[in-house]
């Protein structure tokens, strides 16, 4: 079973999208160089993102192993954003995807290129 954020830990009104749950439960999120965030690593990351980028409501779900990029939902827009963590606020966003599956397609391309 996945150790994701509980309803109490998530921002108000946000729930994990069905597409994400389907992919995560089937293991499709752990595509090198992207790895699913869960458990303590997920909780530490969301806490850090809240400290570093207090103007944004971000829910992380995957991290990239070869840099500080984190895939997150931007609760305000509903889109998936790639956030370059540990940078100056205002310079953190690297990419944006309208839907989780759009990000997943990109993650599969990263997986192929990472070989």
PDB file of N, CA and C in Angstrom:
ATOM      1  N   UNK A   1       0.831  -1.189   0.000  1.00  0.00           N
ATOM      2  CA  UNK A   1       0.000   0.000   0.000  1.00  0.00           C
ATOM      3  C   UNK A   1       0.873   1.250   0.000  1.00  0.00           C
ATOM      4  N   UNK A   2       0.468   2.249  -0.751  1.00  0.00           N
ATOM      5  CA  UNK A   2       1.226   3.488  -0.853  1.00  0.00           C
ATOM      6  C   UNK A   2       1.061   4.331   0.403  1.00  0.00           C
ATOM      7  N   UNK A   3       2.151   4.938   0.845  1.00  0.00           N
ATOM      8  CA  UNK A   3       2.115   5.816   2.011  1.00  0.00           C
ATOM      9  C   UNK A   3       2.099   7.267   1.524  1.00  0.00           C
ATOM     10  N   UNK A   4       0.926   7.707   1.084  1.00  0.00           N
ATOM     11  CA  UNK A   4       0.751   9.066   0.580  1.00  0.00           C
ATOM     12  C   UNK A   4       0.209   9.961   1.682  1.00  0.00           C
ATOM     13  N   UNK A   5       0.015  11.226   1.361  1.00  0.00           N
ATOM     14  CA  UNK A   5      -0.523  12.168   2.336  1.00  0.00           C
ATOM     15  C   UNK A   5      -1.984  11.861   2.622  1.00  0.00           C
ATOM     16  N   UNK A   6      -2.353  11.983   3.868  1.00  0.00           N
ATOM     17  CA  UNK A   6      -3.744  11.762   4.254  1.00  0.00           C
ATOM     18  C   UNK A   6      -4.567  13.002   3.916  1.00  0.00           C
ATOM     19  N   UNK A   7      -5.865  12.868   3.999  1.00  0.00           N
ATOM     20  CA  UNK A   7      -6.764  13.991   3.736  1.00  0.00           C
ATOM     21  C   UNK A   7      -6.433  15.172   4.655  1.00  0.00           C
ATOM     22  N   UNK A   8      -6.056  14.888   5.902  1.00  0.00           N
ATOM     23  CA  UNK A   8      -5.707  15.950   6.863  1.00  0.00           C
ATOM     24  C   UNK A   8      -4.409  16.661   6.494  1.00  0.00           C
ATOM     25  N   UNK A   9      -3.499  15.944   5.836  1.00  0.00           N
ATOM     26  CA  UNK A   9      -2.208  16.521   5.466  1.00  0.00           C
ATOM     27  C   UNK A   9      -2.267  17.297   4.150  1.00  0.00           C
ATOM     28  N   UNK A  10      -3.254  17.019   3.335  1.00  0.00           N
ATOM     29  CA  UNK A  10      -3.386  17.680   2.029  1.00  0.00           C
ATOM     30  C   UNK A  10      -4.039  19.049   2.176  1.00  0.00           C
ATOM     31  N   UNK A  11      -3.731  19.969   1.279  1.00  0.00           N
ATOM     32  CA  UNK A  11      -4.424  21.263   1.293  1.00  0.00           C
ATOM     33  C   UNK A  11      -5.930  21.056   1.129  1.00  0.00           C
ATOM     34  N   UNK A  12      -6.707  21.913   1.739  1.00  0.00           N
ATOM     35  CA  UNK A  12      -8.155  21.812   1.685  1.00  0.00           C
ATOM     36  C   UNK A  12      -8.680  21.750   0.262  1.00  0.00           C
ATOM     37  N   UNK A  13      -9.551  20.793   0.000  1.00  0.00           N
ATOM     38  CA  UNK A  13     -10.163  20.657  -1.309  1.00  0.00           C
ATOM     39  C   UNK A  13      -9.367  19.848  -2.309  1.00  0.00           C
ATOM     40  N   UNK A  14      -8.132  19.480  -1.984  1.00  0.00           N
ATOM     41  CA  UNK A  14      -7.310  18.704  -2.922  1.00  0.00           C
ATOM     42  C   UNK A  14      -7.435  17.220  -2.610  1.00  0.00           C
ATOM     43  N   UNK A  15      -7.613  16.434  -3.650  1.00  0.00           N
ATOM     44  CA  UNK A  15      -7.540  14.979  -3.553  1.00  0.00           C
ATOM     45  C   UNK A  15      -6.645  14.486  -4.677  1.00  0.00           C
ATOM     46  N   UNK A  16      -5.999  13.373  -4.440  1.00  0.00           N
ATOM     47  CA  UNK A  16      -5.157  12.811  -5.486  1.00  0.00           C
ATOM     48  C   UNK A  16      -6.023  12.441  -6.692  1.00  0.00           C
ATOM     49  N   UNK A  17      -5.609  12.848  -7.888  1.00  0.00           N
ATOM     50  CA  UNK A  17      -6.373  12.499  -9.089  1.00  0.00           C
ATOM     51  C   UNK A  17      -6.387  10.982  -9.324  1.00  0.00           C
ATOM     52  N   UNK A  18      -7.480  10.493  -9.867  1.00  0.00           N
ATOM     53  CA  UNK A  18      -7.606   9.067 -10.160  1.00  0.00           C
ATOM     54  C   UNK A  18      -6.485   8.580 -11.082  1.00  0.00           C
ATOM     55  N   UNK A  19      -6.109   9.384 -12.058  1.00  0.00           N
ATOM     56  CA  UNK A  19      -5.050   8.995 -12.987  1.00  0.00           C
ATOM     57  C   UNK A  19      -3.740   8.742 -12.243  1.00  0.00           C
ATOM     58  N   UNK A  20      -3.422   9.598 -11.285  1.00  0.00           N
ATOM     59  CA  UNK A  20      -2.215   9.417 -10.486  1.00  0.00           C
ATOM     60  C   UNK A  20      -2.305   8.134  -9.668  1.00  0.00           C
ATOM     61  N   UNK A  21      -3.434   7.924  -9.009  1.00  0.00           N
ATOM     62  CA  UNK A  21      -3.581   6.734  -8.170  1.00  0.00           C
ATOM     63  C   UNK A  21      -3.434   5.463  -9.010  1.00  0.00           C
ATOM     64  N   UNK A  22      -4.025   5.458 -10.169  1.00  0.00           N
ATOM     65  CA  UNK A  22      -3.916   4.298 -11.060  1.00  0.00           C
ATOM     66  C   UNK A  22      -2.457   4.044 -11.436  1.00  0.00           C
ATOM     67  N   UNK A  23      -1.746   5.082 -11.836  1.00  0.00           N
ATOM     68  CA  UNK A  23      -0.341   4.941 -12.231  1.00  0.00           C
ATOM     69  C   UNK A  23       0.538   4.555 -11.044  1.00  0.00           C
ATOM     70  N   UNK A  24       0.317   5.185  -9.905  1.00  0.00           N
ATOM     71  CA  UNK A  24       1.132   4.903  -8.721  1.00  0.00           C
ATOM     72  C   UNK A  24       0.925   3.471  -8.241  1.00  0.00           C
ATOM     73  N   UNK A  25      -0.304   3.036  -8.201  1.00  0.00           N
ATOM     74  CA  UNK A  25      -0.599   1.677  -7.732  1.00  0.00           C
ATOM     75  C   UNK A  25      -0.048   0.610  -8.674  1.00  0.00           C
ATOM     76  N   UNK A  26       0.152   0.958  -9.936  1.00  0.00           N
ATOM     77  CA  UNK A  26       0.716  -0.006 -10.876  1.00  0.00           C
ATOM     78  C   UNK A  26       2.236   0.129 -11.000  1.00  0.00           C
ATOM     79  N   UNK A  27       2.837   1.081 -10.254  1.00  0.00           N
ATOM     80  CA  UNK A  27       4.287   1.248 -10.263  1.00  0.00           C
ATOM     81  C   UNK A  27       4.814   2.123 -11.383  1.00  0.00           C
ATOM     82  N   UNK A  28       3.952   2.771 -12.143  1.00  0.00           N
ATOM     83  CA  UNK A  28       4.399   3.569 -13.280  1.00  0.00           C
ATOM     84  C   UNK A  28       5.058   4.888 -12.888  1.00  0.00           C
ATOM     85  N   UNK A  29       5.022   5.256 -11.634  1.00  0.00           N
ATOM     86  CA  UNK A  29       5.629   6.520 -11.234  1.00  0.00           C
ATOM     87  C   UNK A  29       7.124   6.362 -10.975  1.00  0.00           C
ATOM     88  N   UNK A  30       7.558   5.187 -10.675  1.00  0.00           N
ATOM     89  CA  UNK A  30       8.979   4.958 -10.427  1.00  0.00           C
ATOM     90  C   UNK A  30       9.676   4.631 -11.745  1.00  0.00           C
ATOM     91  N   UNK A  31       9.878   5.681 -12.516  1.00  0.00           N
ATOM     92  CA  UNK A  31      10.532   5.585 -13.816  1.00  0.00           C
ATOM     93  C   UNK A  31      11.826   6.385 -13.746  1.00  0.00           C
ATOM     94  N   UNK A  32      12.926   5.692 -13.567  1.00  0.00           N
ATOM     95  CA  UNK A  32      14.212   6.359 -13.467  1.00  0.00           C
ATOM     96  C   UNK A  32      14.355   7.390 -14.583  1.00  0.00           C
ATOM     97  N   UNK A  33      14.654   8.610 -14.336  1.00  0.00           N
ATOM     98  CA  UNK A  33      15.185   9.197 -13.108  1.00  0.00           C
ATOM     99  C   UNK A  33      14.128   9.729 -12.132  1.00  0.00           C
ATOM    100  N   UNK A  34      12.830   9.518 -12.421  1.00  0.00           N
ATOM    101  CA  UNK A  34      11.768   9.983 -11.529  1.00  0.00           C
ATOM    102  C   UNK A  34      11.377   8.877 -10.559  1.00  0.00           C
ATOM    103  N   UNK A  35      11.185   9.249  -9.295  1.00  0.00           N
ATOM    104  CA  UNK A  35      10.803   8.289  -8.262  1.00  0.00           C
ATOM    105  C   UNK A  35       9.641   8.835  -7.452  1.00  0.00           C
ATOM    106  N   UNK A  36       8.698   7.971  -7.186  1.00  0.00           N
ATOM    107  CA  UNK A  36       7.537   8.323  -6.379  1.00  0.00           C
ATOM    108  C   UNK A  36       7.972   8.750  -4.991  1.00  0.00           C
ATOM    109  N   UNK A  37       7.400   9.839  -4.511  1.00  0.00           N
ATOM    110  CA  UNK A  37       7.617  10.273  -3.129  1.00  0.00           C
ATOM    111  C   UNK A  37       6.521   9.675  -2.268  1.00  0.00           C
ATOM    112  N   UNK A  38       6.909   9.035  -1.197  1.00  0.00           N
ATOM    113  CA  UNK A  38       5.939   8.529  -0.237  1.00  0.00           C
ATOM    114  C   UNK A  38       6.596   8.460   1.135  1.00  0.00           C
ATOM    115  N   UNK A  39       5.777   8.249   2.145  1.00  0.00           N
ATOM    116  CA  UNK A  39       6.275   8.115   3.507  1.00  0.00           C
ATOM    117  C   UNK A  39       6.967   9.373   4.008  1.00  0.00           C
ATOM    118  N   UNK A  40       8.033   9.165   4.779  1.00  0.00           N
ATOM    119  CA  UNK A  40       8.767  10.284   5.381  1.00  0.00           C
ATOM    120  C   UNK A  40       9.358  11.223   4.331  1.00  0.00           C
ATOM    121  N   UNK A  41       9.826  10.676   3.233  1.00  0.00           N
ATOM    122  CA  UNK A  41      10.413  11.525   2.178  1.00  0.00           C
ATOM    123  C   UNK A  41       9.381  12.483   1.605  1.00  0.00           C
ATOM    124  N   UNK A  42       8.168  12.012   1.439  1.00  0.00           N
ATOM    125  CA  UNK A  42       7.081  12.865   0.952  1.00  0.00           C
ATOM    126  C   UNK A  42       6.754  13.951   1.973  1.00  0.00           C
ATOM    127  N   UNK A  43       6.655  13.579   3.222  1.00  0.00           N
ATOM    128  CA  UNK A  43       6.287  14.540   4.262  1.00  0.00           C
ATOM    129  C   UNK A  43       7.371  15.588   4.494  1.00  0.00           C
ATOM    130  N   UNK A  44       8.628  15.184   4.431  1.00  0.00           N
ATOM    131  CA  UNK A  44       9.733  16.140   4.552  1.00  0.00           C
ATOM    132  C   UNK A  44       9.732  17.094   3.360  1.00  0.00           C
ATOM    133  N   UNK A  45       9.475  16.558   2.170  1.00  0.00           N
ATOM    134  CA  UNK A  45       9.502  17.397   0.963  1.00  0.00           C
ATOM    135  C   UNK A  45       8.372  18.417   0.960  1.00  0.00           C
ATOM    136  N   UNK A  46       7.155  18.008   1.305  1.00  0.00           N
ATOM    137  CA  UNK A  46       6.054  18.981   1.284  1.00  0.00           C
ATOM    138  C   UNK A  46       6.271  20.050   2.350  1.00  0.00           C
ATOM    139  N   UNK A  47       6.817  19.666   3.480  1.00  0.00           N
ATOM    140  CA  UNK A  47       7.113  20.644   4.530  1.00  0.00           C
ATOM    141  C   UNK A  47       8.157  21.649   4.042  1.00  0.00           C
ATOM    142  N   UNK A  48       9.198  21.153   3.391  1.00  0.00           N
ATOM    143  CA  UNK A  48      10.239  22.031   2.857  1.00  0.00           C
ATOM    144  C   UNK A  48       9.722  22.951   1.765  1.00  0.00           C
ATOM    145  N   UNK A  49       8.885  22.425   0.874  1.00  0.00           N
ATOM    146  CA  UNK A  49       8.315  23.266  -0.184  1.00  0.00           C
ATOM    147  C   UNK A  49       7.457  24.380   0.407  1.00  0.00           C
ATOM    148  N   UNK A  50       6.723  24.069   1.453  1.00  0.00           N
ATOM    149  CA  UNK A  50       5.888  25.090   2.107  1.00  0.00           C
ATOM    150  C   UNK A  50       6.754  26.190   2.710  1.00  0.00           C
ATOM    151  N   UNK A  51       7.900  25.823   3.263  1.00  0.00           N
ATOM    152  CA  UNK A  51       8.825  26.815   3.832  1.00  0.00           C
ATOM    153  C   UNK A  51       9.490  27.645   2.745  1.00  0.00           C
ATOM    154  N   UNK A  52       9.976  26.977   1.701  1.00  0.00           N
ATOM    155  CA  UNK A  52      10.749  27.655   0.659  1.00  0.00           C
ATOM    156  C   UNK A  52       9.891  28.464  -0.307  1.00  0.00           C
ATOM    157  N   UNK A  53       8.645  28.020  -0.528  1.00  0.00           N
ATOM    158  CA  UNK A  53       7.759  28.690  -1.481  1.00  0.00           C
ATOM    159  C   UNK A  53       6.394  28.927  -0.834  1.00  0.00           C
ATOM    160  N   UNK A  54       6.343  29.777   0.186  1.00  0.00           N
ATOM    161  CA  UNK A  54       5.107  29.954   0.956  1.00  0.00           C
ATOM    162  C   UNK A  54       3.952  30.563   0.158  1.00  0.00           C
ATOM    163  N   UNK A  55       4.238  31.169  -0.963  1.00  0.00           N
ATOM    164  CA  UNK A  55       3.191  31.776  -1.782  1.00  0.00           C
ATOM    165  C   UNK A  55       2.438  30.744  -2.629  1.00  0.00           C
ATOM    166  N   UNK A  56       2.948  29.526  -2.669  1.00  0.00           N
ATOM    167  CA  UNK A  56       2.356  28.498  -3.531  1.00  0.00           C
ATOM    168  C   UNK A  56       1.817  27.345  -2.695  1.00  0.00           C
ATOM    169  N   UNK A  57       0.783  26.715  -3.195  1.00  0.00           N
ATOM    170  CA  UNK A  57       0.264  25.485  -2.593  1.00  0.00           C
ATOM    171  C   UNK A  57       0.657  24.341  -3.504  1.00  0.00           C
ATOM    172  N   UNK A  58       1.716  23.642  -3.134  1.00  0.00           N
ATOM    173  CA  UNK A  58       2.264  22.572  -3.955  1.00  0.00           C
ATOM    174  C   UNK A  58       2.109  21.233  -3.244  1.00  0.00           C
ATOM    175  N   UNK A  59       1.716  20.229  -3.995  1.00  0.00           N
ATOM    176  CA  UNK A  59       1.622  18.869  -3.469  1.00  0.00           C
ATOM    177  C   UNK A  59       2.580  18.011  -4.302  1.00  0.00           C
ATOM    178  N   UNK A  60       3.747  17.685  -3.744  1.00  0.00           N
ATOM    179  CA  UNK A  60       4.722  16.895  -4.501  1.00  0.00           C
ATOM    180  C   UNK A  60       4.304  15.436  -4.608  1.00  0.00           C
ATOM    181  N   UNK A  61       4.727  14.797  -5.707  1.00  0.00           N
ATOM    182  CA  UNK A  61       4.449  13.365  -5.842  1.00  0.00           C
ATOM    183  C   UNK A  61       5.627  12.572  -6.403  1.00  0.00           C
ATOM    184  N   UNK A  62       6.604  13.236  -7.020  1.00  0.00           N
ATOM    185  CA  UNK A  62       7.773  12.525  -7.544  1.00  0.00           C
ATOM    186  C   UNK A  62       8.973  13.457  -7.507  1.00  0.00           C
ATOM    187  N   UNK A  63      10.132  12.849  -7.381  1.00  0.00           N
ATOM    188  CA  UNK A  63      11.372  13.623  -7.411  1.00  0.00           C
ATOM    189  C   UNK A  63      12.277  13.047  -8.483  1.00  0.00           C
ATOM    190  N   UNK A  64      13.111  13.907  -9.013  1.00  0.00           N
ATOM    191  CA  UNK A  64      14.076  13.465 -10.016  1.00  0.00           C
ATOM    192  C   UNK A  64      15.399  13.206  -9.309  1.00  0.00           C
ATOM    193  N   UNK A  65      16.012  12.057  -9.560  1.00  0.00           N
ATOM    194  CA  UNK A  65      17.195  11.655  -8.808  1.00  0.00           C
ATOM    195  C   UNK A  65      18.473  12.391  -9.200  1.00  0.00           C
ATOM    196  N   UNK A  66      18.527  12.984 -10.384  1.00  0.00           N
ATOM    197  CA  UNK A  66      19.774  13.582 -10.845  1.00  0.00           C
ATOM    198  C   UNK A  66      19.820  15.101 -10.723  1.00  0.00           C
ATOM    199  N   UNK A  67      18.794  15.690 -10.126  1.00  0.00           N
ATOM    200  CA  UNK A  67      18.810  17.124  -9.831  1.00  0.00           C
ATOM    201  C   UNK A  67      17.771  17.410  -8.752  1.00  0.00           C
ATOM    202  N   UNK A  68      17.459  18.647  -8.501  1.00  0.00           N
ATOM    203  CA  UNK A  68      16.519  19.009  -7.437  1.00  0.00           C
ATOM    204  C   UNK A  68      15.096  19.231  -7.943  1.00  0.00           C
ATOM    205  N   UNK A  69      14.741  18.672  -9.097  1.00  0.00           N
ATOM    206  CA  UNK A  69      13.400  18.842  -9.635  1.00  0.00           C
ATOM    207  C   UNK A  69      12.409  17.938  -8.913  1.00  0.00           C
ATOM    208  N   UNK A  70      11.220  18.495  -8.681  1.00  0.00           N
ATOM    209  CA  UNK A  70      10.139  17.783  -8.013  1.00  0.00           C
ATOM    210  C   UNK A  70       8.874  18.005  -8.832  1.00  0.00           C
ATOM    211  N   UNK A  71       8.153  16.925  -9.112  1.00  0.00           N
ATOM    212  CA  UNK A  71       6.863  17.028  -9.792  1.00  0.00           C
ATOM    213  C   UNK A  71       5.795  17.246  -8.726  1.00  0.00           C
ATOM    214  N   UNK A  72       4.991  18.282  -8.909  1.00  0.00           N
ATOM    215  CA  UNK A  72       3.984  18.674  -7.923  1.00  0.00           C
ATOM    216  C   UNK A  72       2.699  19.075  -8.621  1.00  0.00           C
ATOM    217  N   UNK A  73       1.615  18.981  -7.877  1.00  0.00           N
ATOM    218  CA  UNK A  73       0.394  19.647  -8.327  1.00  0.00           C
ATOM    219  C   UNK A  73       0.417  21.038  -7.744  1.00  0.00           C
ATOM    220  N   UNK A  74       0.084  22.008  -8.558  1.00  0.00           N
ATOM    221  CA  UNK A  74      -0.136  23.367  -8.092  1.00  0.00           C
ATOM    222  C   UNK A  74      -1.621  23.439  -7.788  1.00  0.00           C
ATOM    223  N   UNK A  75      -1.956  23.493  -6.514  1.00  0.00           N
ATOM    224  CA  UNK A  75      -3.360  23.438  -6.107  1.00  0.00           C
ATOM    225  C   UNK A  75      -4.151  24.599  -6.704  1.00  0.00           C
ATOM    226  N   UNK A  76      -3.532  25.753  -6.843  1.00  0.00           N
ATOM    227  CA  UNK A  76      -4.218  26.922  -7.397  1.00  0.00           C
ATOM    228  C   UNK A  76      -4.656  26.737  -8.833  1.00  0.00           C
ATOM    229  N   UNK A  77      -3.792  26.140  -9.650  1.00  0.00           N
ATOM    230  CA  UNK A  77      -4.098  25.979 -11.075  1.00  0.00           C
ATOM    231  C   UNK A  77      -4.615  24.586 -11.428  1.00  0.00           C
ATOM    232  N   UNK A  78      -4.320  23.613 -10.576  1.00  0.00           N
ATOM    233  CA  UNK A  78      -4.702  22.233 -10.863  1.00  0.00           C
ATOM    234  C   UNK A  78      -3.743  21.531 -11.807  1.00  0.00           C
ATOM    235  N   UNK A  79      -2.701  22.229 -12.235  1.00  0.00           N
ATOM    236  CA  UNK A  79      -1.750  21.662 -13.185  1.00  0.00           C
ATOM    237  C   UNK A  79      -0.592  20.981 -12.463  1.00  0.00           C
ATOM    238  N   UNK A  80       0.130  20.154 -13.203  1.00  0.00           N
ATOM    239  CA  UNK A  80       1.356  19.544 -12.700  1.00  0.00           C
ATOM    240  C   UNK A  80       2.504  20.478 -13.061  1.00  0.00           C
ATOM    241  N   UNK A  81       3.313  20.806 -12.072  1.00  0.00           N
ATOM    242  CA  UNK A  81       4.458  21.686 -12.275  1.00  0.00           C
ATOM    243  C   UNK A  81       5.740  20.958 -11.897  1.00  0.00           C
ATOM    244  N   UNK A  82       6.782  21.251 -12.630  1.00  0.00           N
ATOM    245  CA  UNK A  82       8.107  20.791 -12.240  1.00  0.00           C
ATOM    246  C   UNK A  82       8.762  21.949 -11.520  1.00  0.00           C
ATOM    247  N   UNK A  83       9.045  21.720 -10.251  1.00  0.00           N
ATOM    248  CA  UNK A  83       9.628  22.738  -9.384  1.00  0.00           C
ATOM    249  C   UNK A  83      11.087  22.395  -9.147  1.00  0.00           C
ATOM    250  N   UNK A  84      11.956  23.354  -9.403  1.00  0.00           N
ATOM    251  CA  UNK A  84      13.373  23.182  -9.068  1.00  0.00           C
ATOM    252  C   UNK A  84      13.527  23.635  -7.615  1.00  0.00           C
ATOM    253  N   UNK A  85      13.556  22.665  -6.744  1.00  0.00           N
ATOM    254  CA  UNK A  85      13.601  22.946  -5.311  1.00  0.00           C
ATOM    255  C   UNK A  85      14.945  23.574  -4.927  1.00  0.00           C
ATOM    256  N   UNK A  86      14.960  24.234  -3.810  1.00  0.00           N
ATOM    257  CA  UNK A  86      16.153  24.858  -3.220  1.00  0.00           C
ATOM    258  C   UNK A  86      16.684  26.013  -4.063  1.00  0.00           C
ATOM    259  N   UNK A  87      15.794  26.694  -4.778  1.00  0.00           N
ATOM    260  CA  UNK A  87      16.196  27.873  -5.532  1.00  0.00           C
ATOM    261  C   UNK A  87      15.444  29.079  -4.990  1.00  0.00           C
ATOM    262  N   UNK A  88      15.686  30.216  -5.557  1.00  0.00           N
ATOM    263  CA  UNK A  88      15.046  31.450  -5.139  1.00  0.00           C
ATOM    264  C   UNK A  88      13.573  31.453  -5.541  1.00  0.00           C
ATOM    265  N   UNK A  89      12.671  31.801  -4.615  1.00  0.00           N
ATOM    266  CA  UNK A  89      11.254  31.904  -4.987  1.00  0.00           C
ATOM    267  C   UNK A  89      11.082  32.824  -6.199  1.00  0.00           C
ATOM    268  N   UNK A  90      10.222  32.392  -7.116  1.00  0.00           N
ATOM    269  CA  UNK A  90      10.018  33.126  -8.358  1.00  0.00           C
ATOM    270  C   UNK A  90      10.805  32.544  -9.514  1.00  0.00           C
ATOM    271  N   UNK A  91      11.797  31.708  -9.187  1.00  0.00           N
ATOM    272  CA  UNK A  91      12.621  31.080 -10.224  1.00  0.00           C
ATOM    273  C   UNK A  91      12.498  29.559 -10.194  1.00  0.00           C
ATOM    274  N   UNK A  92      11.544  29.064  -9.415  1.00  0.00           N
ATOM    275  CA  UNK A  92      11.477  27.628  -9.170  1.00  0.00           C
ATOM    276  C   UNK A  92      10.802  26.809 -10.276  1.00  0.00           C
ATOM    277  N   UNK A  93       9.903  27.401 -11.032  1.00  0.00           N
ATOM    278  CA  UNK A  93       9.131  26.601 -11.980  1.00  0.00           C
ATOM    279  C   UNK A  93       9.905  26.341 -13.254  1.00  0.00           C
ATOM    280  N   UNK A  94      10.058  25.058 -13.583  1.00  0.00           N
ATOM    281  CA  UNK A  94      10.787  24.658 -14.789  1.00  0.00           C
ATOM    282  C   UNK A  94       9.869  24.273 -15.930  1.00  0.00           C
ATOM    283  N   UNK A  95       8.731  23.683 -15.594  1.00  0.00           N
ATOM    284  CA  UNK A  95       7.793  23.216 -16.630  1.00  0.00           C
ATOM    285  C   UNK A  95       6.403  23.121 -16.029  1.00  0.00           C
ATOM    286  N   UNK A  96       5.427  23.004 -16.908  1.00  0.00           N
ATOM    287  CA  UNK A  96       4.036  22.893 -16.471  1.00  0.00           C
ATOM    288  C   UNK A  96       3.302  21.974 -17.451  1.00  0.00           C
ATOM    289  N   UNK A  97       2.452  21.120 -16.909  1.00  0.00           N
ATOM    290  CA  UNK A  97       1.670  20.186 -17.714  1.00  0.00           C
ATOM    291  C   UNK A  97       0.208  20.339 -17.328  1.00  0.00           C
ATOM    292  N   UNK A  98      -0.691  20.349 -18.310  1.00  0.00           N
ATOM    293  CA  UNK A  98      -2.106  20.548 -17.996  1.00  0.00           C
ATOM    294  C   UNK A  98      -2.734  19.376 -17.254  1.00  0.00           C
ATOM    295  N   UNK A  99      -2.185  18.182 -17.421  1.00  0.00           N
ATOM    296  CA  UNK A  99      -2.790  16.985 -16.834  1.00  0.00           C
ATOM    297  C   UNK A  99      -1.685  16.037 -16.390  1.00  0.00           C
ATOM    298  N   UNK A 100      -1.980  15.210 -15.415  1.00  0.00           N
ATOM    299  CA  UNK A 100      -1.002  14.236 -14.919  1.00  0.00           C
ATOM    300  C   UNK A 100      -0.448  13.361 -16.035  1.00  0.00           C
ATOM    301  N   UNK A 101      -1.327  12.895 -16.935  1.00  0.00           N
ATOM    302  CA  UNK A 101      -0.857  12.021 -18.013  1.00  0.00           C
ATOM    303  C   UNK A 101       0.134  12.719 -18.936  1.00  0.00           C
ATOM    304  N   UNK A 102       0.024  14.020 -19.088  1.00  0.00           N
ATOM    305  CA  UNK A 102       1.006  14.762 -19.880  1.00  0.00           C
ATOM    306  C   UNK A 102       2.369  14.700 -19.218  1.00  0.00           C
ATOM    307  N   UNK A 103       2.394  14.855 -17.888  1.00  0.00           N
ATOM    308  CA  UNK A 103       3.653  14.711 -17.157  1.00  0.00           C
ATOM    309  C   UNK A 103       4.181  13.284 -17.296  1.00  0.00           C
ATOM    310  N   UNK A 104       3.321  12.298 -17.178  1.00  0.00           N
ATOM    311  CA  UNK A 104       3.743  10.899 -17.249  1.00  0.00           C
ATOM    312  C   UNK A 104       4.383  10.589 -18.599  1.00  0.00           C
ATOM    313  N   UNK A 105       3.816  11.118 -19.675  1.00  0.00           N
ATOM    314  CA  UNK A 105       4.429  10.927 -21.007  1.00  0.00           C
ATOM    315  C   UNK A 105       5.847  11.501 -21.031  1.00  0.00           C
ATOM    316  N   UNK A 106       6.016  12.668 -20.436  1.00  0.00           N
ATOM    317  CA  UNK A 106       7.334  13.290 -20.368  1.00  0.00           C
ATOM    318  C   UNK A 106       8.285  12.451 -19.498  1.00  0.00           C
ATOM    319  N   UNK A 107       7.773  11.898 -18.417  1.00  0.00           N
ATOM    320  CA  UNK A 107       8.595  11.055 -17.533  1.00  0.00           C
ATOM    321  C   UNK A 107       9.051   9.789 -18.256  1.00  0.00           C
ATOM    322  N   UNK A 108       8.203   9.237 -19.114  1.00  0.00           N
ATOM    323  CA  UNK A 108       8.593   8.067 -19.905  1.00  0.00           C
ATOM    324  C   UNK A 108       9.716   8.455 -20.868  1.00  0.00           C
ATOM    325  N   UNK A 109       9.620   9.628 -21.480  1.00  0.00           N
ATOM    326  CA  UNK A 109      10.704  10.109 -22.351  1.00  0.00           C
ATOM    327  C   UNK A 109      12.004  10.278 -21.559  1.00  0.00           C
ATOM    328  N   UNK A 110      11.908  10.824 -20.349  1.00  0.00           N
ATOM    329  CA  UNK A 110      13.095  10.956 -19.496  1.00  0.00           C
ATOM    330  C   UNK A 110      13.693   9.582 -19.186  1.00  0.00           C
ATOM    331  N   UNK A 111      12.816   8.599 -18.936  1.00  0.00           N
ATOM    332  CA  UNK A 111      13.249   7.233 -18.673  1.00  0.00           C
ATOM    333  C   UNK A 111      14.042   6.672 -19.854  1.00  0.00           C
ATOM    334  N   UNK A 112      13.543   6.891 -21.065  1.00  0.00           N
ATOM    335  CA  UNK A 112      14.222   6.396 -22.274  1.00  0.00           C
ATOM    336  C   UNK A 112      15.571   7.086 -22.435  1.00  0.00           C
ATOM    337  N   UNK A 113      15.601   8.400 -22.247  1.00  0.00           N
ATOM    338  CA  UNK A 113      16.839   9.156 -22.423  1.00  0.00           C
ATOM    339  C   UNK A 113      17.855   8.882 -21.327  1.00  0.00           C
ATOM    340  N   UNK A 114      17.388   8.458 -20.176  1.00  0.00           N
ATOM    341  CA  UNK A 114      18.274   8.244 -19.018  1.00  0.00           C
ATOM    342  C   UNK A 114      19.053   6.943 -19.143  1.00  0.00           C
ATOM    343  N   UNK A 115      18.718   6.114 -20.110  1.00  0.00           N
ATOM    344  CA  UNK A 115      19.360   4.799 -20.285  1.00  0.00           C
ATOM    345  C   UNK A 115      20.843   4.944 -20.546  1.00  0.00           C
TER     346      UNK A 115
END
